[in-house]
Every structure is written in C-alpha cells, then in structure tokens.
Tab-separated table of C-alpha atoms in Angstrom:
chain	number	residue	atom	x	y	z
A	1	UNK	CA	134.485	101.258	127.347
A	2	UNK	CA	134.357	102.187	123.955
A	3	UNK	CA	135.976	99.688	121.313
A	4	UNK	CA	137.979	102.587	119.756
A	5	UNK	CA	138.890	104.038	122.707
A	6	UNK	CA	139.978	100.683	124.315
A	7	UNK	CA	142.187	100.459	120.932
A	8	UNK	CA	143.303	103.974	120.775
A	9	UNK	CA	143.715	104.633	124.442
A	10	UNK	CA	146.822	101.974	125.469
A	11	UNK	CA	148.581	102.000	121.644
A	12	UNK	CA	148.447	105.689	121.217
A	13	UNK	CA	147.609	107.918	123.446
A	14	UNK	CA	149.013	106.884	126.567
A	15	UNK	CA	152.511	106.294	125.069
A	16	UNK	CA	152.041	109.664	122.899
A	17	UNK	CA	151.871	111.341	126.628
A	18	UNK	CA	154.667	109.366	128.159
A	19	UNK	CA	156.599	109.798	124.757
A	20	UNK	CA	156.789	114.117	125.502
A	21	UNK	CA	156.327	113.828	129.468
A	22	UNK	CA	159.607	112.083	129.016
A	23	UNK	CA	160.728	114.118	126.403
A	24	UNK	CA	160.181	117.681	128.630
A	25	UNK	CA	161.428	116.137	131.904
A	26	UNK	CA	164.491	114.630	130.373
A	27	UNK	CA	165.952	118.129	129.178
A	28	UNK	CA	166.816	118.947	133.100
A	29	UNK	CA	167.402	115.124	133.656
A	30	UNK	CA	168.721	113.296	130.735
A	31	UNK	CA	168.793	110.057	132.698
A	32	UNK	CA	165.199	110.366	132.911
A	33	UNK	CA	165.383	109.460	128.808
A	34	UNK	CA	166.419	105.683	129.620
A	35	UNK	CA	163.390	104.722	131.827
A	36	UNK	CA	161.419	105.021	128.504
A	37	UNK	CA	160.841	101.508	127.950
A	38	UNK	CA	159.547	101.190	131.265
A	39	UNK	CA	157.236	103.324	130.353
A	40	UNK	CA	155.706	100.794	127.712
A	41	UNK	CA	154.468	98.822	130.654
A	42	UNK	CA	151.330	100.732	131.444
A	43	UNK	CA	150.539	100.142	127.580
A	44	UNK	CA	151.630	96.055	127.867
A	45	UNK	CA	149.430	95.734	130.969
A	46	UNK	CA	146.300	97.400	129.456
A	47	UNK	CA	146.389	95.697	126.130
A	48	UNK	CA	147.544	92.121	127.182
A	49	UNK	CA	146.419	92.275	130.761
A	50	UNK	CA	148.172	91.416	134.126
A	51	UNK	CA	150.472	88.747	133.121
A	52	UNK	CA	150.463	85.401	134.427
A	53	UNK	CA	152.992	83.846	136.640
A	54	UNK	CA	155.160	81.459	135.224
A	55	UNK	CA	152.303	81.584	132.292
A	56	UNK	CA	153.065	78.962	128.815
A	57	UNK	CA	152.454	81.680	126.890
A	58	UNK	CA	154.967	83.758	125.514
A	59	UNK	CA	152.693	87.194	125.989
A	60	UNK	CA	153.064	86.947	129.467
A	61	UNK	CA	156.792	87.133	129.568
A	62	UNK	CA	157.028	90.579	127.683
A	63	UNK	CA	157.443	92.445	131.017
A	64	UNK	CA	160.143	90.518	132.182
A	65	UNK	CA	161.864	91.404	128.845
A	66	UNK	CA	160.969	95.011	128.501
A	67	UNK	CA	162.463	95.044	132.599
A	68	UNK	CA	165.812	93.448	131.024
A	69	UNK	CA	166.115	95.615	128.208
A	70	UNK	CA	165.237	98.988	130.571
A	71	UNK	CA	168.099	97.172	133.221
A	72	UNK	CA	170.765	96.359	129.636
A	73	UNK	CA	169.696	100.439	129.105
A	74	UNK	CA	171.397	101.684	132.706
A	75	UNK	CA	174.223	98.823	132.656
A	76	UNK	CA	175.894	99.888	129.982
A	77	UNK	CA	177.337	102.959	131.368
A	78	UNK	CA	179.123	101.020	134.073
A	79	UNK	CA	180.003	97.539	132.506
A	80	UNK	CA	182.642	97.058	130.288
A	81	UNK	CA	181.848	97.716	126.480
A	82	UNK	CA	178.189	96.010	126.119
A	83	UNK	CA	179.257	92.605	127.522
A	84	UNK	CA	176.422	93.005	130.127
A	85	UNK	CA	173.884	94.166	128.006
A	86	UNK	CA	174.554	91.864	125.474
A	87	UNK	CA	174.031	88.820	128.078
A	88	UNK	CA	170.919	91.101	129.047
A	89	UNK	CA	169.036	91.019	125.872
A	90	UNK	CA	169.662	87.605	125.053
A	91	UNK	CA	168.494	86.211	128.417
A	92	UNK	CA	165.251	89.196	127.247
A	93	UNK	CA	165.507	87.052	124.213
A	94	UNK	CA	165.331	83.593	125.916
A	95	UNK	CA	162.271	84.542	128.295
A	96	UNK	CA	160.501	84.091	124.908
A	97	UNK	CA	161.577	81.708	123.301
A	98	UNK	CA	161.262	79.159	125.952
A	99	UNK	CA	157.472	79.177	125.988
A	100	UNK	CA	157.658	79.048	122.100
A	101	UNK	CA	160.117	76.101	122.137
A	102	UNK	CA	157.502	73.122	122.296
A	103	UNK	CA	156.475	74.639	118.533
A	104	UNK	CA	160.494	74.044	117.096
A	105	UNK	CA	160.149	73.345	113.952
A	106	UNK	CA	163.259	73.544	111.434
A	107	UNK	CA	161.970	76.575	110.304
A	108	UNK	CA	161.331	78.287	113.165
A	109	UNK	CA	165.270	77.462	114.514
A	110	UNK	CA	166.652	78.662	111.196
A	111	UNK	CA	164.345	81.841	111.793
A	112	UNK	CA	165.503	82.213	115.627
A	113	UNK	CA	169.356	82.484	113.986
A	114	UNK	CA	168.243	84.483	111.764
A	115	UNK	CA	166.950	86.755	114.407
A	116	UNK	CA	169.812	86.390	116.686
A	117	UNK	CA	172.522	87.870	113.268
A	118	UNK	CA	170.273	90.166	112.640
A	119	UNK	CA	169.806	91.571	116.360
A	120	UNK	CA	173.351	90.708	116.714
A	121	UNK	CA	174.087	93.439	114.082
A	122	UNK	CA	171.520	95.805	115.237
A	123	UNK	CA	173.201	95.753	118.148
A	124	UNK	CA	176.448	96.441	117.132
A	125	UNK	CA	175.160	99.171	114.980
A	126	UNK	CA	173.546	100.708	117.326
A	127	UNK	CA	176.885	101.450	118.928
A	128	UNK	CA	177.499	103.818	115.492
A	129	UNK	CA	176.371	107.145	115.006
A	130	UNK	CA	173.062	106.430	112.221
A	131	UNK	CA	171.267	109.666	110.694
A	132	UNK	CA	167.476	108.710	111.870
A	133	UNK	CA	168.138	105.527	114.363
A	134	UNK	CA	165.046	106.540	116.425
A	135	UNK	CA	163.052	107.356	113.455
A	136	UNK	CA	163.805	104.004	111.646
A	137	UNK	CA	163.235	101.852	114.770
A	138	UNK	CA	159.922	103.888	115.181
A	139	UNK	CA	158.692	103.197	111.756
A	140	UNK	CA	159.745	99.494	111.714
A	141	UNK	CA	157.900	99.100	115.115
A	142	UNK	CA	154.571	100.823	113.088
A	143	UNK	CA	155.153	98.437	110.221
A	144	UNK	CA	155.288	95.306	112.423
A	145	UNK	CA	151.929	97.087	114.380
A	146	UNK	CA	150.026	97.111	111.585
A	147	UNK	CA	151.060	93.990	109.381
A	148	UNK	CA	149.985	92.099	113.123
A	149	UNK	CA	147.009	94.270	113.558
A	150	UNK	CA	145.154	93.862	109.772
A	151	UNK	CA	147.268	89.978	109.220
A	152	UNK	CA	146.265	87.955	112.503
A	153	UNK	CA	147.268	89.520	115.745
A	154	UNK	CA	145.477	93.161	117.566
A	155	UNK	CA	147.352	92.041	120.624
A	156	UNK	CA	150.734	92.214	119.328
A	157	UNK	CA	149.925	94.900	116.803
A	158	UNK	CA	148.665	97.386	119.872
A	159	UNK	CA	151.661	96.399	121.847
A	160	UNK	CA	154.513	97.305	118.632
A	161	UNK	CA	152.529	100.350	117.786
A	162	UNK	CA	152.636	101.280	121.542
A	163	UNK	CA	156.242	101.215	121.224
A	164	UNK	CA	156.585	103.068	117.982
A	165	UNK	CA	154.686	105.655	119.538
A	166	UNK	CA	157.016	105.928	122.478
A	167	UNK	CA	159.773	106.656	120.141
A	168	UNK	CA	157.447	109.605	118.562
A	169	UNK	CA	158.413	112.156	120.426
A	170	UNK	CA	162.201	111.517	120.082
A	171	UNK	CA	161.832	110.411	116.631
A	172	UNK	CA	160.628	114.755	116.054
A	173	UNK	CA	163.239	115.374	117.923
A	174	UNK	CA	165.701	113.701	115.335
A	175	UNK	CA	164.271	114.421	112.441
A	176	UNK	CA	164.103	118.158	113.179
A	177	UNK	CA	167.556	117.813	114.287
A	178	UNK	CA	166.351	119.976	117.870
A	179	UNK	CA	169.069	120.431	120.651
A	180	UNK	CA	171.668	117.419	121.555
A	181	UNK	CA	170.154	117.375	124.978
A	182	UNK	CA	167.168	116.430	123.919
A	183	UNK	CA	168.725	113.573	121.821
A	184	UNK	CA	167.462	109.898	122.155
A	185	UNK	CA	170.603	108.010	124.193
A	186	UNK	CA	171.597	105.501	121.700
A	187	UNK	CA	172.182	102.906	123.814
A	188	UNK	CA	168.585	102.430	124.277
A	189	UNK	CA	168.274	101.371	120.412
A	190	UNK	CA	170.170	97.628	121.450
A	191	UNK	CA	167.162	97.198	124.266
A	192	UNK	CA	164.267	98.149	122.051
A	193	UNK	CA	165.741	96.279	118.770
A	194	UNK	CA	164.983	93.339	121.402
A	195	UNK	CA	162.027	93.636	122.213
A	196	UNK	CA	161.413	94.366	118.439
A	197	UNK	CA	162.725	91.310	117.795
A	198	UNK	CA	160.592	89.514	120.180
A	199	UNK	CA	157.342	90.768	119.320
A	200	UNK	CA	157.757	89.821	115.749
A	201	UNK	CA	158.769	86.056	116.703
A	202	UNK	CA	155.538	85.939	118.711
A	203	UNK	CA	153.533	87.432	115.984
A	204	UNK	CA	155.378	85.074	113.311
A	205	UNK	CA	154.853	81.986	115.722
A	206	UNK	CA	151.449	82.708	117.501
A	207	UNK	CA	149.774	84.357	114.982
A	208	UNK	CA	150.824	82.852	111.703
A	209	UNK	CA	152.645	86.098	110.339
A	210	UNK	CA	153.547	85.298	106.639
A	211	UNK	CA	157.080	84.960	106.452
A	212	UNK	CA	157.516	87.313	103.334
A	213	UNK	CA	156.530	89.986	105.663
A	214	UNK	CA	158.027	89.064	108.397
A	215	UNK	CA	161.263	88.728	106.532
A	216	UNK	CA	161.118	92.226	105.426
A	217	UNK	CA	160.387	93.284	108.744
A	218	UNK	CA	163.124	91.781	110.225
A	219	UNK	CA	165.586	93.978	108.187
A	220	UNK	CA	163.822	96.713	107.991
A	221	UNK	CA	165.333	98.066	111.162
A	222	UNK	CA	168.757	97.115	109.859
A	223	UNK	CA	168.824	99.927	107.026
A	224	UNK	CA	168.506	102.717	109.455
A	225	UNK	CA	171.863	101.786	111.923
A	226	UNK	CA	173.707	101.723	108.971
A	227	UNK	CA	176.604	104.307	109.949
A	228	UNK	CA	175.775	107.533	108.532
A	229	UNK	CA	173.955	106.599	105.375
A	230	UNK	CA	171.175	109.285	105.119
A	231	UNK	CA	168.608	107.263	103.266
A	232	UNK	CA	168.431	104.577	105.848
A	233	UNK	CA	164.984	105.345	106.884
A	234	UNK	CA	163.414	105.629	103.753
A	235	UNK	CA	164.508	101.974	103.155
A	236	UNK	CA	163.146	100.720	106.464
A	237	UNK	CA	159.653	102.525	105.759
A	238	UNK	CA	159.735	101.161	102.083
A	239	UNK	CA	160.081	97.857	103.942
A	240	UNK	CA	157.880	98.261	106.420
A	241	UNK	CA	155.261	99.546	103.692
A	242	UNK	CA	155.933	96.382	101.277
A	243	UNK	CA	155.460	94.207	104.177
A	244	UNK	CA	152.447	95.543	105.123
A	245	UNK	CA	150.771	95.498	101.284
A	246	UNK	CA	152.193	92.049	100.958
A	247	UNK	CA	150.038	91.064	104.170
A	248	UNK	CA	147.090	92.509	103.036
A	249	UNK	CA	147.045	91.092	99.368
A	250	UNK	CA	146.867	87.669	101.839
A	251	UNK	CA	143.667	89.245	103.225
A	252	UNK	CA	143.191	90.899	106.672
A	253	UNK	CA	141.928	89.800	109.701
A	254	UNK	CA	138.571	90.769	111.772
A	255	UNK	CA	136.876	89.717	114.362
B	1	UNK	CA	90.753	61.676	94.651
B	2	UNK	CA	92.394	64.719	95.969
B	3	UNK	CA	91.287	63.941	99.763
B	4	UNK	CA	92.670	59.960	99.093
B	5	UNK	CA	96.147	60.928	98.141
B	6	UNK	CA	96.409	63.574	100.927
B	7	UNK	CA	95.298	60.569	103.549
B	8	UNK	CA	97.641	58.313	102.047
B	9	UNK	CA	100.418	60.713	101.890
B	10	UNK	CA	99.484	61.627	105.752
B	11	UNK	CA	99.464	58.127	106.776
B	12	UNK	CA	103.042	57.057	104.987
B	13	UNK	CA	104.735	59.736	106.606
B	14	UNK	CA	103.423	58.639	110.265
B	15	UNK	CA	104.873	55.833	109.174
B	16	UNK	CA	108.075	56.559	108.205
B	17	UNK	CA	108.489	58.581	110.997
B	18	UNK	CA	107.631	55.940	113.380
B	19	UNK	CA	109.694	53.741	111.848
B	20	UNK	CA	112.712	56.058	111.932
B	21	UNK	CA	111.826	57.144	115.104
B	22	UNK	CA	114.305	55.790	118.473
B	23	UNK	CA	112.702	55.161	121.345
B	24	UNK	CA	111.778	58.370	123.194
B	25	UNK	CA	110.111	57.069	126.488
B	26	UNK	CA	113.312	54.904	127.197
B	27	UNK	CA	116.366	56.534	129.152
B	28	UNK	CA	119.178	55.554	127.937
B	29	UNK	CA	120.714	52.425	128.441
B	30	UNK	CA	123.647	51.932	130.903
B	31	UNK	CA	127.108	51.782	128.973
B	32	UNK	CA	129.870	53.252	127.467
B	33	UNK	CA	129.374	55.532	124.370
B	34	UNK	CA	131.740	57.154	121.912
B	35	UNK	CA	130.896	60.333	120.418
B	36	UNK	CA	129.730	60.545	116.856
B	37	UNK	CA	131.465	63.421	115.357
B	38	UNK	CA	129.569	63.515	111.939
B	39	UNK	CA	126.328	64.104	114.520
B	40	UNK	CA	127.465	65.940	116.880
B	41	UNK	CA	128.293	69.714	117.257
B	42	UNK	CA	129.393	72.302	119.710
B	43	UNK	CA	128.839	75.876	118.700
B	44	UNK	CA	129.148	79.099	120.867
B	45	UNK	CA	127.618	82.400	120.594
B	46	UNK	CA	129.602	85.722	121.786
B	47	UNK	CA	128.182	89.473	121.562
B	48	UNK	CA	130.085	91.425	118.456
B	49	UNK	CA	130.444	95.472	119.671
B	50	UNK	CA	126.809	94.968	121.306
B	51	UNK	CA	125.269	94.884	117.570
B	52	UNK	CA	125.213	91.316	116.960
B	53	UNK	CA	125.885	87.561	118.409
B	54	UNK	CA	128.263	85.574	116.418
B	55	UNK	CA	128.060	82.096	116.144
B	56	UNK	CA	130.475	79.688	115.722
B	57	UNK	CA	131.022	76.210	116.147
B	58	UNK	CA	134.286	74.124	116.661
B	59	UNK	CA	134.315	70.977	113.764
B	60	UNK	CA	136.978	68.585	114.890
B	61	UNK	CA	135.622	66.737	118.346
B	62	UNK	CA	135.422	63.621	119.996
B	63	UNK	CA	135.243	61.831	123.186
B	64	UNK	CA	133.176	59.329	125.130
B	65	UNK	CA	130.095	58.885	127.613
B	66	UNK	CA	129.691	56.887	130.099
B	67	UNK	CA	126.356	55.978	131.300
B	68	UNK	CA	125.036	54.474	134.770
B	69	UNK	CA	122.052	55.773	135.982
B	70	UNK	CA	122.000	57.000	138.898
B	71	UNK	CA	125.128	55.335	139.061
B	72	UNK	CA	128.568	56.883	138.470
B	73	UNK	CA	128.435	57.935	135.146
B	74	UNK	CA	131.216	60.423	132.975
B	75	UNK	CA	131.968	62.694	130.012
B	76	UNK	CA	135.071	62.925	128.714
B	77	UNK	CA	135.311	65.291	125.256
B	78	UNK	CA	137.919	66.704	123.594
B	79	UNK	CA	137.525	69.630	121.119
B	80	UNK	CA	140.147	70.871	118.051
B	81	UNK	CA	140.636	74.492	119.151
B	82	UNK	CA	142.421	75.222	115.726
B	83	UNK	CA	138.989	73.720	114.090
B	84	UNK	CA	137.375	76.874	115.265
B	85	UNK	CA	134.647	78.153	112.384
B	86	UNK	CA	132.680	81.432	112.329
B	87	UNK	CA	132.421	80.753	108.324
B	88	UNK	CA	134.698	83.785	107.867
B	89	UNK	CA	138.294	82.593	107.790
B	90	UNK	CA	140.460	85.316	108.423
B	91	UNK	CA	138.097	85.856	111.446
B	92	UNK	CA	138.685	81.647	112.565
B	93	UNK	CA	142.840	82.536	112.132
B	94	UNK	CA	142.174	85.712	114.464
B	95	UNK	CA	140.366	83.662	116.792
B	96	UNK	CA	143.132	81.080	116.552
B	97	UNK	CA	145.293	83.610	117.180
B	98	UNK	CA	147.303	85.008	121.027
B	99	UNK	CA	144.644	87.366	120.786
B	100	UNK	CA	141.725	84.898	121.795
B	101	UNK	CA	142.355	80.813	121.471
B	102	UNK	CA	145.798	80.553	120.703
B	103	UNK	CA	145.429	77.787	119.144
B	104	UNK	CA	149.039	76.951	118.726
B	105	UNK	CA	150.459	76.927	122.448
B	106	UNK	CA	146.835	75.660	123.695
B	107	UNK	CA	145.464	73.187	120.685
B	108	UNK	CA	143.094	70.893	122.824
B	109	UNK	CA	139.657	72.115	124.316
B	110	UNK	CA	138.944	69.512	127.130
B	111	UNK	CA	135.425	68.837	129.320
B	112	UNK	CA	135.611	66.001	131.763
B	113	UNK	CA	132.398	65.528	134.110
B	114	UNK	CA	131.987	62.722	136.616
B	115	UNK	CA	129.013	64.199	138.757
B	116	UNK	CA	125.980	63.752	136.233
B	117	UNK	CA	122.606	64.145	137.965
B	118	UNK	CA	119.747	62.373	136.659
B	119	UNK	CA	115.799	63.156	136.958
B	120	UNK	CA	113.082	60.789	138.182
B	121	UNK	CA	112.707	59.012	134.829
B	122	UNK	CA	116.780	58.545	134.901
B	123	UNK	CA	117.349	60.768	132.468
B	124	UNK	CA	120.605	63.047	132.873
B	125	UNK	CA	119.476	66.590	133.722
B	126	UNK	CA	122.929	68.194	134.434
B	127	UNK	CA	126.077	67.730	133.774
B	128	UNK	CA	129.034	69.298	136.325
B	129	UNK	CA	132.803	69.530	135.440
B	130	UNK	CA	135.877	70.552	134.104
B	131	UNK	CA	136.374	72.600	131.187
B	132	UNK	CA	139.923	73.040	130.256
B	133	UNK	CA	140.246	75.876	127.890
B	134	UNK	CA	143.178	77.973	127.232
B	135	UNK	CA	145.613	76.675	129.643
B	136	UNK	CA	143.096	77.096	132.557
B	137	UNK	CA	140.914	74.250	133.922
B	138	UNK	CA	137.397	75.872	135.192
B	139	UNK	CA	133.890	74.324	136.604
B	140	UNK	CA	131.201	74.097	134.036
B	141	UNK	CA	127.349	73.157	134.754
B	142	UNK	CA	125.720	72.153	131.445
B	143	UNK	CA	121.852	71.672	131.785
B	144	UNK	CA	121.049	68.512	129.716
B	145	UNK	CA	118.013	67.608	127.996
B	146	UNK	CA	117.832	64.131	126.237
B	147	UNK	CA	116.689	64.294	122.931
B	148	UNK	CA	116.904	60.401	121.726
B	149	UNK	CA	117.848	57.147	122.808
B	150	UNK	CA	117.349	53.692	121.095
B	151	UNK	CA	118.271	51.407	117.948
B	152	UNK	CA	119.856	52.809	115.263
B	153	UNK	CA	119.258	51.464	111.371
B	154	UNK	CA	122.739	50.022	111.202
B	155	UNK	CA	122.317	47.591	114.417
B	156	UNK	CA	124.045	49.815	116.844
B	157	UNK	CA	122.426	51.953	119.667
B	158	UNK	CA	122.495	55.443	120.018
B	159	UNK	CA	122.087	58.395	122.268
B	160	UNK	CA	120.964	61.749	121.878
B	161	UNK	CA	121.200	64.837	124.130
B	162	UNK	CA	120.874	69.035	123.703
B	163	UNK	CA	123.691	70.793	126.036
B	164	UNK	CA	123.089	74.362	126.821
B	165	UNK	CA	125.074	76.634	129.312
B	166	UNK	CA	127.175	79.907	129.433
B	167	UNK	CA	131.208	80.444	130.308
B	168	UNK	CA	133.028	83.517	131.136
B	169	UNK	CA	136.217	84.023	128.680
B	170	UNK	CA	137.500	86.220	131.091
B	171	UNK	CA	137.514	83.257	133.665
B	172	UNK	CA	139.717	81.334	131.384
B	173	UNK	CA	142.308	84.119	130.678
B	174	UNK	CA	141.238	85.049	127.184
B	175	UNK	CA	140.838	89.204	128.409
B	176	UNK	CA	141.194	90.724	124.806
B	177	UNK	CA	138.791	93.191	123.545
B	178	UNK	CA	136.678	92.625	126.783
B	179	UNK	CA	134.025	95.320	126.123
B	180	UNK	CA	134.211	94.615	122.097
B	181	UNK	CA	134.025	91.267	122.255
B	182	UNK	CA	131.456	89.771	124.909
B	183	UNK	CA	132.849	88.021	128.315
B	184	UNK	CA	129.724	85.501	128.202
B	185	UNK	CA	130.055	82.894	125.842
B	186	UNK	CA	126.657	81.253	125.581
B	187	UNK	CA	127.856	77.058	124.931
B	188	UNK	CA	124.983	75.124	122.795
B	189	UNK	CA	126.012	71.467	121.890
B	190	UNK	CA	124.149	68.841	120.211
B	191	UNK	CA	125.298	65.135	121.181
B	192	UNK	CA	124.684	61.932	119.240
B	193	UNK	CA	126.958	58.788	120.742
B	194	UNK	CA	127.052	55.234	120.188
B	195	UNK	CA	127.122	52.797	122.307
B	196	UNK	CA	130.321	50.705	122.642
C-alpha cells in the first residue's frame, strides 16, 4: 500500500467515517454516542497491529484500556456518582504503567502524580458543564499527534490523531452549537482524558518526548473543562501549538 | 631511474604486505575468542519507500567465539540497540523509538549459535541460531566466510570472518510502516576476535 495512504487511511479517514456514522446513527439512538471509543480500535489495530498477549510493551495494552474506558463510559449511568468509573480508568491507567515500571526513574514517578492530579481534575471537570469540552479534548489529542509524529513517535502520533479525529464530528457539532441530541455525552470526556493521558506517558517514556512539551500538553486539556469559561479552547490550542513549535525547534524526526 | 624506483617501490610494498599479512591458508585455531569491538561491525540495510536502501550499523557490541572444529563450537554476541546509527540522528532516536527498536523496554540485541558447520578445510561456513531482537527470540542462518586468521603485531592471535544474511522485521514484531519501510533487513557483519 501506499505510504500516505497507510498514514492517512487508519489516523484520518477511517475515524473521520466512524466520527459522522456515529454522529447520524446516534440522533435516533443516543446510546449509540458512547460506543465511540470503541470505535478507535479499528484505527489502534491498523496502526500498531494485533496486539500481543501479555506483550512488555506498553503499545500492546492500549486495547485493554480503550475497552475500560468504553466499559467506565456505560457504568456510570448505573453506579453510584463515578466511583466505578473512577476505579475503571485508573486500573485503564495501570495496564500501562506496569509495562513502563522497569524504566521508574524519580522523574518519571513525580510525572505519573503529576498525571494522576491532573486526570484526577479532568475528571472531575468533566462532570461540569465546559463551553467546547469536545473541541478542547480534540485539539489537545491533535497537539499530542503531531508533537509525537514530527518529535520521535508516528506510532503514537497516528494513534492520538486517530482519536482527535473521532471527536471531529462532535467537536462541529459543539462548536456550531447544532441540536442537544446530537450533543457529545459528557461522561465520555473522563474515559478519553485517559487514554489521553496514557498515550502521552508512552510517548514521553518510549519515545523520549521533551518534557517542555509534554508538560504543556498535559494541561492543555485542563483549560477547556474549566466550568463555563468561554476561552478555554483557545488556551488548550495555544498550548497545544507552543508545544508543538517547542518540539520542532528540538528538530523533527524521519525515518 | 624512473623504472628502479617503481621496482623498488613494487617490491617494499609486497613486503609490507606480507609482513602484515595473517596467515590465510590456516583455519583458525581451536579456542575461545572475544570480540574486538574497535574491528568489528554489524550494519543492516532496509528498503526506504522503494527509492533507496539505508544503511546503518549498530556501534556498541561485544561478545565471544568459541572455536572447535568440527567440534562443538559457539557465538554468543550482544548488540547496544540504543547504539543504533544511520548518521542522521533524529532518524537513530526514531528508530530507537516504539515505532521500530524500542530501545528503551528492549535495550539488548542478542545472537547465540551453537550449531556452526564447517567446510572441508575446517573453516566455518554457516552459522545457525538465535537472534533475540525486540522481545522475540527467532532462528537466524548467517553464511560465513573467513577472511583472516593468525598472529597479530601485538603477540595475540586473531580471527577474521564476513557474516552476511537477511531477517524479516515483521518476524520479530517490529510491523510499523510495513510497505514504507522494507520487511527484509539484509544483516552484513564484519568480525575480528581475539583469542583468549
């Protein structure tokens, strides 16, 4: 296959068509919205390949998250207040930090707190009404894509971008403010802040991710769930954007 | 005059090459040798978008040899995966990276061999074995050719062989950009070793 094509095809197009499938069939079933993070899968198993069982590496463990977070994504509406999910994403959390733990290094244990308060709040957040949550998320997600894809990673680059472009449809949908029904269900935001989370800790410990960048990027996301503060997003993509010129004046990667 | 100095230049060459020269018609003696890094090197070749191959070589090795003709004789090497040079850095961090190597959860290249076969003369011809190379142990043949085996100028002995055969990446798990990057990975290494 073509080298574009086998970059464009799993990162954008396929989760640009699952992004407004799921958009169009979730107006008669709004349920349908939550199964979106399942539908990164197709993308994950394309890009990184079928995973490996019980694999070392860290890569291999992203489906079993992205299956938690898509499970913390139904539980909610039964369980008590979040409990659930919460125990959810951290055990989503765990799977991948396990296979990183043999590299724990001071810094990377002050950086895994620092990613647990900062999911910790996301999560909470998320709970709160934002203006652009989806939108945000989305352009965090791009940020991390491309700071991994030109500063030492395509894998994990394709795979966050893949995500971002899931949100795209909804992310229209939001910023064009478009019928209620149509609306993202915010308790999918906790699930895909993890795996948000995750992806950058692999990039940052796999792939040598600067840490100014990945510092940015890790509260970029944060500005947008700020309860209804309207310039949220534009403070995540200036983020995201800084990050991503702070990578490149290291240089970019090729192969 | 012209035609004297041309003779003369001729004949001190010969000589210095004879004198440098180990002793080619020998197989190697029986032993146990230990890789000399400085002289040794392993580089790879692997097609680039079907333009080009890029070469690269790995510069951190070392390991030993055991010889015994027709005997049981073994390799044991172990290769630096973070050493990884292509003589374009931010392409060596990529390749150190989840994406092919990754170097960090998988740091050691390993080749172990105990089934050497040797020729008539007792030379080794091929090598069988183990490579061990991004979490995944695999079977390798090498085909062997000896290059170089006798005194050195520092009172040791040395050995000298040319190592040439091809590897799947695919085989060892390292799928990315298959179609971009070539699956064949064509394996050239150049071994000097001293005897212990």
């Amino acid at each position: 296959m073509n080298t574009i094509a086998q970059l464009l095809l799993p990162a954008l197009i396929l989760p640009a068509l699952f992004s407004f499938s799921l958009l169009g069939l979730g107006r008669r079933h709004p349920a349908v919205h939550k199964v979106l993070i399942l539908a990164w899968l197709p993308s994950y198993l394309w890009i990184n390949g079928v995973p490996e069982f019980l694999s070392r590496d860290a890569t291999h463990w992203l489906w079993l998250v992205a299956l938690l977070a898509a499970a913390a994504a139904f539980l909610q509406r039964r369980a008590p207040r979040s409990a659930a999910q919460t125990a959810l994403l951290l055990a989503g959390l765990l799977t991948v930090v396990w296979p990183l733990a043999h590299l724990l290094t001071a810094g990377f244990a002050l950086g895994l707190g620092a990613t647990l308060l900062i999911g910790a709040s996301l999560h909470y957040f998320a709970d709160h009404r934002s203006s652009l949550p989806v939108t945000t998320t989305a352009v965090s997600l791009a940020g991390l894509g491309l700071v991994s894809a030109f500063g030492g990673s395509l894998l994990v680059g394709q795979l966050a971008i893949a995500l971002a472009v899931l949100l795209s449809g909804f992310s229209l949908v939001e910023i064009f403010r478009l019928p209620l029904r149509d609306r993202f269900p915010l308790e999918l935001l906790g699930p895909l802040f993890t795996l948000y989370l995750v992806l950058l800790l692999i990039g940052q410990v796999y792939a040598d991710l600067p840490l100014g960048p990945v510092a940015l990027l890790l509260i970029a996301p944060a500005a947008g769930v700020v309860p209804r503060w309207r310039y949220g997003v534009l403070v995540s993509a200036a983020l995201a954007v800084a990050a991503l010129a702070w990578s490149l004046a290291g240089g970019s990667a090729a192969s | 005059m012209q035609t004297r100095i041309k003779t003369a230049i001729a004949g001190l060459t010969l000589i210095a090459a004879l004198g440098a020269a180990p002793l080619y018609a020998d197989p190697a003696a029986a032993g146990t040798y230990k890789i000399d890094p400085q002289h040794t090197s392993v580089h790879f070749q692997v097609n680039h978008l079907g333009f080009s191959e890029v070469v690269g070589r790995f510069n951190d090795l070392s390991g030993k040899i055991h010889l015994q003709p027709n005997g049981k004789s073994s390799v044991d090497v172990e290769i630096q995966t973070a050493s990884v040079d292509t003589n374009y850095d931010k392409r060596d961090d990529h390749l150190r990276s989840p994406d092919f190597f990754n170097a960090k959860l998988y740091p050691v290249i390993r080749f172990t061999s105990e089934k050497v076969s040797f020729n008539k003369n007792g030379e080794p011809e091929k090598l069988t074995g183990e490579l061990t190379l991004h979490g995944k142990t695999r079977p390798v043949t090498l085909s062997i050719q000896p290059v170089g085996a006798g005194d050195d100028p520092w009172g040791g002995y040395r050995v000298g062989y040319k190592a040439t055969g091809v590897i799947k990446r695919s085989d060892y798990g390292m799928n990315f950009m298959q179609g971009g990057i070539g699956d064949d990975i064509a394996i050239d290494l150049n071994i000097e070793a001293i005897k212990i």
